[in-house]
mmCIF file of C-alpha atoms and ligand atoms in Angstrom:
data_model
loop_
_atom_site.group_PDB
_atom_site.id
_atom_site.type_symbol
_atom_site.label_atom_id
_atom_site.label_comp_id
_atom_site.label_asym_id
_atom_site.label_seq_id
_atom_site.Cartn_x
_atom_site.Cartn_y
_atom_site.Cartn_z
ATOM 1 C CA MET B 115 -19.171 -17.146 0.884
ATOM 2 C CA LYS B 116 -17.528 -16.718 -2.627
ATOM 3 C CA VAL B 117 -14.630 -14.681 -4.431
ATOM 4 C CA ILE B 118 -15.828 -12.468 -7.181
ATOM 5 C CA ASP B 119 -14.275 -10.069 -9.613
ATOM 6 C CA LEU B 120 -14.264 -6.315 -9.067
ATOM 7 C CA THR B 121 -17.260 -4.843 -10.891
ATOM 8 C CA ASP B 122 -18.261 -1.206 -11.376
ATOM 9 C CA GLU B 123 -20.840 -1.430 -8.530
ATOM 10 C CA HIS B 124 -18.122 -2.070 -6.057
ATOM 11 C CA GLN B 125 -15.463 0.162 -7.290
ATOM 12 C CA GLN B 126 -15.980 3.142 -5.196
ATOM 13 C CA ALA B 127 -15.775 0.925 -2.129
ATOM 14 C CA TYR B 128 -12.695 -0.669 -3.108
ATOM 15 C CA PHE B 129 -11.066 2.924 -3.636
ATOM 16 C CA VAL B 130 -11.603 3.445 -0.192
ATOM 17 C CA CYS B 131 -10.510 0.025 1.048
ATOM 18 C CA LEU B 132 -14.162 -0.922 1.758
ATOM 19 C CA GLU B 133 -14.445 1.796 4.424
ATOM 20 C CA GLU B 134 -17.093 4.299 3.086
ATOM 21 C CA TRP B 135 -17.948 5.350 6.957
ATOM 22 C CA SER B 136 -14.494 6.423 7.464
ATOM 23 C CA ASP B 137 -14.209 10.482 7.205
ATOM 24 C CA GLU B 138 -10.327 10.005 7.632
ATOM 25 C CA ILE B 139 -10.049 8.141 4.294
ATOM 26 C CA LYS B 140 -11.709 10.781 2.269
ATOM 27 C CA GLU B 141 -8.672 12.733 3.003
ATOM 28 C CA ALA B 142 -6.850 10.386 0.500
ATOM 29 C CA GLY B 143 -8.305 12.213 -2.398
ATOM 30 C CA ASP B 144 -8.902 10.639 -5.728
ATOM 31 C CA HIS B 145 -5.229 9.382 -6.280
ATOM 32 C CA LYS B 146 -6.426 5.460 -5.960
ATOM 33 C CA GLU B 147 -8.945 5.878 -8.695
ATOM 34 C CA MET B 148 -6.500 7.475 -10.926
ATOM 35 C CA TRP B 149 -3.875 4.755 -10.177
ATOM 36 C CA HIS B 150 -6.328 2.141 -10.871
ATOM 37 C CA ARG B 151 -7.378 3.771 -14.093
ATOM 38 C CA GLU B 152 -3.695 3.374 -15.434
ATOM 39 C CA MET B 153 -2.828 0.056 -13.841
ATOM 40 C CA LYS B 154 -6.138 -1.748 -14.981
ATOM 41 C CA ASP B 155 -4.358 -2.008 -18.318
ATOM 42 C CA LYS B 156 -1.220 -3.375 -16.838
ATOM 43 C CA GLY B 157 -2.351 -6.508 -15.450
ATOM 44 C CA LEU B 158 -3.723 -5.414 -12.121
ATOM 45 C CA ARG B 159 -6.277 -7.750 -10.751
ATOM 46 C CA VAL B 160 -8.822 -6.992 -7.980
ATOM 47 C CA LYS B 161 -10.959 -9.691 -6.283
ATOM 48 C CA LEU B 162 -13.611 -9.314 -3.457
ATOM 49 C CA ALA B 163 -14.942 -11.796 -1.036
ATOM 50 C CA ALA B 164 -18.664 -11.823 -0.552
ATOM 51 C CA ASP B 165 -20.628 -13.665 2.027
ATOM 52 C CA GLU B 166 -23.899 -15.650 1.553
ATOM 53 C CA ASN B 167 -25.850 -12.304 1.686
ATOM 54 C CA GLY B 168 -23.724 -10.858 -1.284
ATOM 55 C CA GLN B 169 -22.110 -8.495 1.368
ATOM 56 C CA VAL B 170 -18.526 -7.783 0.484
ATOM 57 C CA GLY B 171 -16.183 -7.949 3.399
ATOM 58 C CA GLY B 172 -12.624 -8.412 1.828
ATOM 59 C CA MET B 173 -10.413 -7.594 -1.025
ATOM 60 C CA ILE B 174 -7.333 -8.591 -2.727
ATOM 61 C CA GLU B 175 -5.096 -6.551 -5.060
ATOM 62 C CA TYR B 176 -2.276 -8.012 -7.000
ATOM 63 C CA MET B 177 -0.304 -7.571 -10.456
ATOM 64 C CA PRO B 178 2.617 -8.480 -12.506
ATOM 65 C CA ILE B 179 5.738 -8.033 -10.342
ATOM 66 C CA GLU B 180 7.148 -6.310 -12.923
ATOM 67 C CA TYR B 181 4.751 -3.271 -12.301
ATOM 68 C CA GLY B 182 5.045 -4.088 -8.553
ATOM 69 C CA PHE B 183 7.030 -2.840 -5.574
ATOM 70 C CA ALA B 184 9.555 -5.410 -5.641
ATOM 71 C CA LYS B 185 12.182 -6.593 -8.122
ATOM 72 C CA GLY B 186 11.281 -9.626 -9.924
ATOM 73 C CA SER B 187 10.068 -11.331 -13.117
ATOM 74 C CA ASP B 188 7.280 -13.866 -14.100
ATOM 75 C CA LEU B 189 5.492 -13.530 -10.702
ATOM 76 C CA TYR B 190 2.366 -11.849 -9.280
ATOM 77 C CA PHE B 191 2.898 -9.410 -6.412
ATOM 78 C CA VAL B 192 0.253 -8.681 -3.841
ATOM 79 C CA ASN B 193 0.018 -5.295 -3.152
ATOM 80 C CA CYS B 194 -2.743 -5.615 -0.670
ATOM 81 C CA ILE B 195 -5.252 -8.130 1.089
ATOM 82 C CA TRP B 196 -7.632 -6.742 3.400
ATOM 83 C CA VAL B 197 -10.654 -8.059 5.241
ATOM 84 C CA HIS B 198 -12.679 -5.316 6.721
ATOM 85 C CA GLY B 199 -12.165 -5.741 10.518
ATOM 86 C CA HIS B 200 -13.860 -2.686 12.003
ATOM 87 C CA LYS B 201 -17.264 -2.643 13.629
ATOM 88 C CA GLN B 202 -18.316 0.450 11.612
ATOM 89 C CA GLY B 203 -19.817 0.338 8.109
ATOM 90 C CA ARG B 204 -20.163 -3.086 6.765
ATOM 91 C CA GLY B 205 -18.929 -4.596 10.114
ATOM 92 C CA ASN B 206 -16.312 -7.127 10.881
ATOM 93 C CA PHE B 207 -15.588 -10.069 8.384
ATOM 94 C CA GLN B 208 -12.303 -11.444 9.809
ATOM 95 C CA LYS B 209 -11.595 -14.751 10.942
ATOM 96 C CA ARG B 210 -14.270 -16.379 8.812
ATOM 97 C CA GLY B 211 -12.148 -17.733 6.175
ATOM 98 C CA MET B 212 -12.246 -14.682 3.617
ATOM 99 C CA GLY B 213 -8.536 -13.843 3.716
ATOM 100 C CA THR B 214 -7.502 -17.629 3.006
ATOM 101 C CA ALA B 215 -10.138 -17.754 0.171
ATOM 102 C CA LEU B 216 -9.049 -14.575 -1.402
ATOM 103 C CA LEU B 217 -5.332 -15.698 -1.271
ATOM 104 C CA GLN B 218 -5.924 -19.203 -2.480
ATOM 105 C CA ASP B 219 -8.045 -17.638 -5.496
ATOM 106 C CA ALA B 220 -5.361 -15.320 -6.204
ATOM 107 C CA GLU B 221 -2.906 -17.772 -6.625
ATOM 108 C CA ASP B 222 -5.014 -20.031 -8.809
ATOM 109 C CA ASP B 223 -5.557 -16.969 -11.061
ATOM 110 C CA ALA B 224 -1.974 -16.206 -11.164
ATOM 111 C CA LYS B 225 -1.117 -19.724 -12.269
ATOM 112 C CA ALA B 226 -3.909 -19.678 -14.855
ATOM 113 C CA LEU B 227 -2.170 -16.430 -16.280
ATOM 114 C CA GLY B 228 1.101 -18.384 -16.403
ATOM 115 C CA ALA B 229 3.043 -16.730 -13.411
ATOM 116 C CA LYS B 230 5.773 -18.753 -11.984
ATOM 117 C CA GLY B 231 4.927 -17.744 -8.476
ATOM 118 C CA MET B 232 3.147 -15.091 -6.035
ATOM 119 C CA ALA B 233 5.245 -12.807 -3.745
ATOM 120 C CA ALA B 234 3.814 -10.711 -1.075
ATOM 121 C CA TRP B 235 4.943 -8.168 1.535
ATOM 122 C CA GLY B 236 4.465 -8.367 5.621
ATOM 123 C CA ILE B 237 5.453 -6.996 8.622
ATOM 124 C CA SER B 238 7.766 -8.722 10.793
ATOM 125 C CA LEU B 239 6.188 -7.279 14.032
ATOM 126 C CA PRO B 240 2.512 -8.653 14.925
ATOM 127 C CA PHE B 241 0.434 -5.659 13.732
ATOM 128 C CA TRP B 242 -0.941 -4.364 10.294
ATOM 129 C CA MET B 243 -0.122 -6.608 7.709
ATOM 130 C CA LYS B 244 1.579 -9.551 9.497
ATOM 131 C CA ALA B 245 4.284 -11.365 7.443
ATOM 132 C CA SER B 246 3.501 -14.589 9.621
ATOM 133 C CA TRP B 247 -0.017 -14.544 7.935
ATOM 134 C CA PHE B 248 1.525 -15.495 4.637
ATOM 135 C CA LYS B 249 4.069 -18.053 6.357
ATOM 136 C CA LYS B 250 0.750 -19.929 7.414
ATOM 137 C CA HIS B 251 -0.118 -19.991 4.121
ATOM 138 C CA GLY B 252 3.050 -21.500 2.747
ATOM 139 C CA TYR B 253 5.025 -18.545 1.839
ATOM 140 C CA LYS B 254 8.755 -18.293 2.536
ATOM 141 C CA LYS B 255 10.957 -14.950 3.519
ATOM 142 C CA VAL B 256 13.150 -14.082 0.684
ATOM 143 C CA ASP B 257 14.282 -10.560 1.605
ATOM 144 C CA SER B 258 13.741 -8.063 4.170
ATOM 145 C CA GLN B 259 14.384 -4.371 4.651
ATOM 146 C CA ARG B 260 13.577 -2.098 7.645
ATOM 147 C CA GLY B 261 10.901 -4.641 9.242
ATOM 148 C CA LEU B 262 9.169 -5.046 5.778
ATOM 149 C CA VAL B 263 9.578 -8.619 4.890
ATOM 150 C CA LEU B 264 9.195 -10.067 1.357
ATOM 151 C CA LEU B 265 7.922 -13.105 0.870
ATOM 152 C CA TRP B 266 7.126 -15.725 -1.867
ATOM 153 C CA LYS B 267 5.363 -19.124 -2.930
ATOM 154 C CA PRO B 268 7.211 -20.437 -6.155
ATOM 155 C CA PHE B 269 4.790 -22.433 -8.479
ATOM 156 C CA SER B 270 7.439 -23.845 -10.761
ATOM 157 C CA SER B 271 11.164 -25.080 -10.038
ATOM 158 C CA ASP B 272 12.581 -22.415 -12.434
ATOM 159 C CA ALA B 273 10.995 -19.252 -10.530
ATOM 160 C CA ILE B 274 13.456 -16.819 -9.588
ATOM 161 C CA PRO B 275 13.087 -15.243 -6.069
ATOM 162 C CA PRO B 276 12.164 -11.659 -6.058
ATOM 163 C CA GLN B 277 13.941 -8.822 -4.123
ATOM 164 C CA TRP B 278 13.308 -5.494 -2.427
ATOM 165 C CA ILE B 279 14.061 -2.456 -4.258
ATOM 166 C CA ARG B 280 16.712 -0.838 -1.841
ATOM 167 C CA LYS B 281 16.198 2.462 -0.151
ATOM 168 C CA LYS B 282 18.562 5.020 -2.021
ATOM 169 C CA TYR B 283 16.987 8.479 -1.094
ATOM 170 C CA THR B 284 19.140 10.865 0.865
ATOM 171 C CA PRO B 285 17.369 14.337 1.364
ATOM 172 C CA GLU B 286 18.653 17.448 -0.201
ATOM 173 C CA LEU B 287 18.561 20.299 2.147
ATOM 174 C CA THR B 288 18.148 23.961 1.303
ATOM 175 C CA PRO B 289 19.833 26.348 3.593
ATOM 176 C CA GLY B 290 17.354 28.764 5.350
ATOM 177 C CA LYS B 291 14.435 26.527 4.433
ATOM 178 C CA VAL B 292 12.429 23.390 5.628
ATOM 179 C CA THR B 293 12.326 20.821 2.855
ATOM 180 C CA VAL B 294 9.281 18.667 2.774
ATOM 181 C CA THR B 295 9.139 15.817 -0.025
ATOM 182 C CA SER B 296 6.411 13.923 -0.503
ATOM 183 C CA PHE B 297 6.843 10.299 -2.263
ATOM 184 C CA ILE B 298 3.477 9.292 -3.540
ATOM 185 C CA ASN B 299 2.335 6.128 -5.769
ATOM 186 C CA GLY B 300 -1.440 6.300 -5.631
ATOM 187 C CA GLN B 301 -2.030 2.908 -4.850
ATOM 188 C CA CYS B 302 -2.389 2.860 -1.207
ATOM 189 C CA PRO B 303 -5.208 5.150 0.383
ATOM 190 C CA ALA B 304 -2.895 5.243 3.598
ATOM 191 C CA GLY B 305 0.071 6.597 1.537
ATOM 192 C CA ASN B 306 -2.281 9.028 -0.511
ATOM 193 C CA MET B 307 -3.580 10.091 3.071
ATOM 194 C CA LEU B 308 -0.217 11.007 4.043
ATOM 195 C CA HIS B 309 0.666 13.040 0.900
ATOM 196 C CA GLU B 310 -2.426 15.144 0.918
ATOM 197 C CA ARG B 311 -1.962 15.804 4.738
ATOM 198 C CA ALA B 312 1.461 16.855 4.240
ATOM 199 C CA LYS B 313 0.322 19.215 1.225
ATOM 200 C CA ARG B 314 -2.235 21.079 3.648
ATOM 201 C CA ALA B 315 0.109 21.284 6.444
ATOM 202 C CA VAL B 316 2.757 23.081 4.510
ATOM 203 C CA ASN B 317 0.278 25.903 3.218
ATOM 204 C CA GLU B 318 0.455 27.063 7.034
ATOM 205 C CA PHE B 319 4.272 27.953 6.762
ATOM 206 C CA GLY B 320 4.442 30.083 3.414
ATOM 207 C CA ASP B 321 7.726 30.305 1.883
ATOM 208 C CA LYS B 322 9.598 29.051 4.693
ATOM 209 C CA VAL B 323 8.807 25.467 3.534
ATOM 210 C CA ILE B 324 9.636 23.984 0.072
ATOM 211 C CA PHE B 325 7.230 21.086 -0.734
ATOM 212 C CA SER B 326 8.262 18.912 -3.439
ATOM 213 C CA THR B 327 6.163 15.853 -4.840
ATOM 214 C CA ILE B 328 7.668 12.876 -6.373
ATOM 215 C CA ASN B 329 5.506 10.468 -8.377
ATOM 216 C CA THR B 330 6.662 6.795 -7.660
ATOM 217 C CA ASN B 331 4.181 5.215 -9.815
ATOM 218 C CA ASP B 332 6.912 6.003 -12.620
ATOM 219 C CA ARG B 333 8.898 2.615 -12.253
ATOM 220 C CA GLU B 334 12.366 4.301 -12.939
ATOM 221 C CA VAL B 335 11.542 6.967 -10.588
ATOM 222 C CA MET B 336 10.831 4.067 -7.628
ATOM 223 C CA HIS B 337 14.031 2.493 -8.617
ATOM 224 C CA GLN B 338 15.965 5.862 -8.322
ATOM 225 C CA TYR B 339 14.863 6.558 -4.963
ATOM 226 C CA GLY B 340 13.996 2.978 -3.528
ATOM 227 C CA GLU B 341 10.644 4.841 -2.021
ATOM 228 C CA LYS B 342 7.035 4.002 -2.678
ATOM 229 C CA ASP B 343 4.750 6.151 -0.137
ATOM 230 C CA ALA B 344 6.854 8.223 2.222
ATOM 231 C CA LEU B 345 7.181 11.733 3.744
ATOM 232 C CA TYR B 346 10.743 13.446 4.638
ATOM 233 C CA ILE B 347 10.441 16.378 6.821
ATOM 234 C CA ASP B 348 14.237 17.543 6.161
ATOM 235 C CA THR B 349 15.778 14.321 7.049
ATOM 236 C CA LYS B 350 12.887 12.847 9.218
ATOM 237 C CA LYS B 351 11.024 10.121 7.599
ATOM 238 C CA LEU B 352 7.327 9.465 7.966
ATOM 239 C CA THR B 353 5.640 6.331 6.556
ATOM 240 C CA PRO B 354 2.097 5.693 6.080
ATOM 241 C CA GLY B 355 1.455 2.521 8.150
ATOM 242 C CA PRO B 356 -0.794 3.900 9.963
ATOM 243 C CA PRO B 357 -0.311 7.324 8.434
ATOM 244 C CA PRO B 358 0.403 10.136 11.042
ATOM 245 C CA SER B 359 -2.242 12.609 11.875
ATOM 246 C CA TYR B 360 -2.458 16.081 10.421
ATOM 247 C CA LYS B 361 -1.389 17.612 13.606
ATOM 248 C CA LYS B 362 1.636 15.349 13.952
ATOM 249 C CA ILE B 363 2.957 16.527 10.403
ATOM 250 C CA GLN B 364 1.890 19.958 11.002
ATOM 251 C CA ARG B 365 3.895 19.925 14.601
ATOM 252 C CA LEU B 366 7.097 18.318 13.039
ATOM 253 C CA ILE B 367 7.349 21.061 10.298
ATOM 254 C CA ALA B 368 6.780 23.844 12.813
ATOM 255 C CA LYS B 369 9.612 22.345 15.072
ATOM 256 C CA ARG B 370 11.748 22.492 12.016
ATOM 257 C CA VAL B 371 10.324 26.040 10.945
ATOM 258 C CA LYS B 372 11.487 27.294 14.582
ATOM 259 C CA ARG B 373 15.030 25.986 14.259
ATOM 260 C CA LEU B 374 15.666 28.327 11.121
HETATM 261 C C1 COA Z 119 -4.599 -11.085 7.463
HETATM 262 C C2 COA Z 119 -6.087 -11.090 6.993
HETATM 263 C C3 COA Z 119 -6.084 -10.682 5.412
HETATM 264 C C4 COA Z 119 -6.715 -12.336 7.105
HETATM 265 O O1 COA Z 119 -8.047 -12.379 6.912
HETATM 266 P P1 COA Z 119 -8.975 -13.160 7.553
HETATM 267 O O2 COA Z 119 -10.252 -13.492 6.796
HETATM 268 O O3 COA Z 119 -9.405 -12.751 8.859
HETATM 269 O O4 COA Z 119 -8.374 -14.558 7.556
HETATM 270 P P2 COA Z 119 -8.782 -15.989 7.672
HETATM 271 O O5 COA Z 119 -10.136 -16.050 8.317
HETATM 272 O O6 COA Z 119 -8.639 -16.890 6.507
HETATM 273 O O7 COA Z 119 -8.044 -16.856 8.578
HETATM 274 C C5 COA Z 119 -7.856 -16.107 10.041
HETATM 275 C C6 COA Z 119 -7.677 -16.900 11.171
HETATM 276 O O8 COA Z 119 -9.050 -17.141 11.386
HETATM 277 C C7 COA Z 119 -9.377 -18.843 11.359
HETATM 278 N N1 COA Z 119 -10.685 -19.106 10.788
HETATM 279 C C8 COA Z 119 -10.581 -18.899 9.303
HETATM 280 N N2 COA Z 119 -11.941 -19.584 9.078
HETATM 281 C C9 COA Z 119 -12.659 -19.580 10.357
HETATM 282 C C10 COA Z 119 -13.944 -20.044 10.953
HETATM 283 N N3 COA Z 119 -14.994 -20.172 9.867
HETATM 284 N N4 COA Z 119 -14.171 -19.807 11.887
HETATM 285 C C11 COA Z 119 -13.014 -19.591 13.009
HETATM 286 N N5 COA Z 119 -12.040 -19.307 12.699
HETATM 287 C C12 COA Z 119 -11.738 -19.338 11.290
HETATM 288 C C13 COA Z 119 -8.206 -19.363 10.577
HETATM 289 O O9 COA Z 119 -7.900 -20.574 10.934
HETATM 290 C C14 COA Z 119 -7.245 -18.410 11.162
HETATM 291 O O10 COA Z 119 -6.308 -18.539 12.257
HETATM 292 P P3 COA Z 119 -5.040 -17.985 12.677
HETATM 293 O O11 COA Z 119 -5.309 -16.552 12.931
HETATM 294 O O12 COA Z 119 -4.487 -18.719 13.877
HETATM 295 O O13 COA Z 119 -4.311 -18.133 11.421
HETATM 296 C C15 COA Z 119 -7.019 -10.087 7.669
HETATM 297 O O14 COA Z 119 -6.761 -10.216 9.143
HETATM 298 C C16 COA Z 119 -6.618 -8.602 7.624
HETATM 299 O O15 COA Z 119 -7.262 -7.939 6.402
HETATM 300 N N6 COA Z 119 -5.666 -7.837 8.351
HETATM 301 C C17 COA Z 119 -5.146 -6.700 8.395
HETATM 302 C C18 COA Z 119 -4.208 -6.755 7.201
HETATM 303 C C19 COA Z 119 -3.904 -5.357 6.660
HETATM 304 O O16 COA Z 119 -3.334 -4.552 7.269
HETATM 305 N N7 COA Z 119 -4.011 -5.088 5.381
HETATM 306 C C20 COA Z 119 -3.551 -3.943 4.738
HETATM 307 C C21 COA Z 119 -2.440 -4.343 3.764
HETATM 308 S S1 COA Z 119 -2.248 -3.013 2.597
#
């Protein structure tokens, strides 16, 4: 197994989290590709893990924290590490050491680029991206917000710990209408899927629903609201981990419309 740089050959697979087999992920549209186009000139790094036959089974994506989803400086931030674990498509590559190799390679790369440490996020509960996996690899918790744990591994004694950007958004409601607000960043296909599903769902309700999109790839906007990927149906918040189905989003909007 070896860790390789992302090349044009694997770009389309990376844009869909190595899940070309999934019809669901196609709903995410081309936001990831657009995001990648913009961020690759801002220090974004993507590495892939390939097995002995050259088959790619895992990926890691990290970038300078100054452009990332937490507050900090001189650190790199792991947006995503994913080793394909589904039976479909390329198959299950988990528990063969790919995740460990990808993280090690990313840390070595960040050090060589002069970073003072690596930051990463995880979930305190044992599903999706587990914070405990990073702890096993020497990361320490520095902050947490609503179950999202921020961890880091300093490389030098003068490294400054990162912090979460605090959630600040309070939905503004319009009397006589349902307000649907979609925060979309582009980085995460699950977030992009949530946005696209919501956009489709609101179409069913005509002028009873006000739909607005807030692009959080603008750093100032992300700091202003403290949100990256999220959907608000009036005050009800939905998050993309994993993204709620189209039917669920539509049902929640319908419930609010009924109450008008
Ligand atoms: C967390 C994750 C990256 C780990 O990747 P991985 O390739 O399975 O990790 P590794 O193989 O390096 O390590 C996993 C385990 O396999 C074990 N292992 C590693 N190599 C092994 C081998 N050759 N044989 C048997 N076991 C092995 C490790 O000891 C480790 O054990 P642990 O679970 O007790 O810690 C992967 O499980 C994943 O992608 N999970 C989902 C994460 C996610 O939701 N990402 C989206 C975020 S945007």
